[in-house]
């Protein structure tokens, strides 16, 4: 293993969270090994500021739990320990060992590690050494270890060389590593996009053959990964890679074909991703609801046309299409209600925005979903969808006061009164 002394790398303790340093020194004082690992070391070596800090240790989860009062063991597939300091959580992982060791006579490992007949890792709680832990990680650039006591970096898999060459390279045999955990293919896309690195040939070439395994990943895990793919500020580049490697179908099957074939549909999704990246860069809030609305809109349009063909009015057709697309989408991505509800409201608003007359139109501007729906309308226009210059109308209309809007929409005093008297009427008995 290569050991890089402190004067040959640029990691400074100043850029490491005090909580992470505390966790590592406490573990060392108890006679354990403890290193900073994963994305934090990678980002520190690249001169960035890591968003979270993971620690790897030779202490078992129980031992770690015993050292820190403020900790708890979580996970089943991978048992790890969370050590909490206020709002910050330091994730402490015990070194993983080889789960397919030939020497099974000494210890029954099946209770700790399990693979499906296709090679998928179902459980991985066999513990090992730093060297074993390094080769179990996904990418060479994610397998560097920093010792905050000696200031040394441990590099067992040429991670430093790949960082210098801007190379995303999976550790070990790519097909085998993808079979163990197909999500690693998405991680390859994610880090290639985030770091703007190129993907090493073998790491690339094995993807086509292993991609169908992504269909077996639980929808909850895919949704977690979806958030990391698109909500980290590199959505646009990530989308390009997902299209290049034809992996989008495992995240959004309903839209994938349309996005691949239809330039306008693709432009809409690209524009949504670009907007999201820009907003993140500017420190503005972003919501998965908006990205999902854009990503699935091409499918909604296709379905809505089918519903229209059955004679449904536009608004009904869009709402029904939204329902269809939603039910299909949640089979692959388990979208929580707090995102799927606003997503559908954005869709449903698109037909409501077509009505520019009457009291409803005047009041729409004050609806809490107006802003997102209006932004979405502009996005559709940006992508080349013909909305009859609806965007311009709403751009001007929303700057008016409610009174001005009411009168412009032909819903002045007299209309108001008519409406009020109607609503005051007692409901008809059924
Ligand atoms: P981020 O900047 O997104 O936090 P990260 O590299 O820290 O990036 P995490 O998802 O936090 O990514 O994972 C921490 C580390 O755990 C990774 O760097 C990698 O070494 C290892 N790891 C994570 N997921 C896998 C996986 N599916 N297979 C193998 N190793 C993994
Ligand atoms: Mg991390």
XYZ file of C-alpha atoms and ligand atoms in Angstrom, residues 37-40 42-43 51-52 54 91 136-139 142-143 177 181 183-184 187 190-191 194 221 228, ligand 1:
57
model
C -12.417 8.119 4.138
C -14.507 8.352 1.000
C -15.836 11.548 -0.517
C -14.314 13.775 2.168
C -11.407 12.896 -2.320
C -12.845 16.401 -2.106
C -20.195 18.399 2.838
C -19.948 15.436 5.151
C -17.137 9.578 6.898
C -20.841 8.241 9.889
C -14.649 -3.161 -1.310
C -15.287 0.500 -2.068
C -16.732 1.559 -5.390
C -14.271 3.900 -7.101
C -13.381 7.133 -3.180
C -10.959 4.734 -1.483
C -18.774 -5.055 -8.899
C -24.466 -3.617 -6.450
C -26.345 1.219 -8.105
C -22.586 1.567 -8.579
C -22.580 6.304 -8.859
C -22.820 10.820 -10.595
C -19.154 11.241 -9.809
C -19.827 16.030 -10.336
C -33.123 3.191 -2.895
C -28.174 12.620 -5.256
P -20.667 12.447 -1.520
O -19.813 13.596 -1.856
O -21.856 12.315 -2.405
O -20.993 12.255 -0.069
P -19.180 10.027 -1.113
O -18.054 9.464 -1.924
O -18.895 10.391 0.302
O -19.751 11.228 -1.948
P -21.231 8.339 -0.072
O -22.446 7.856 -0.768
O -21.363 9.276 1.066
O -20.319 8.979 -1.214
O -20.401 7.062 0.357
C -19.226 7.138 1.161
C -18.178 6.141 0.681
O -18.668 4.797 0.829
C -17.835 6.262 -0.787
O -16.831 7.204 -1.007
C -17.384 4.866 -1.124
O -16.048 4.662 -0.732
C -18.267 4.001 -0.255
N -19.475 3.553 -0.962
C -20.669 4.170 -0.995
N -21.569 3.494 -1.702
C -20.934 2.390 -2.160
C -21.324 1.281 -2.957
N -22.559 1.183 -3.454
N -20.384 0.322 -3.205
C -19.154 0.426 -2.707
N -18.720 1.441 -1.967
C -19.590 2.422 -1.677
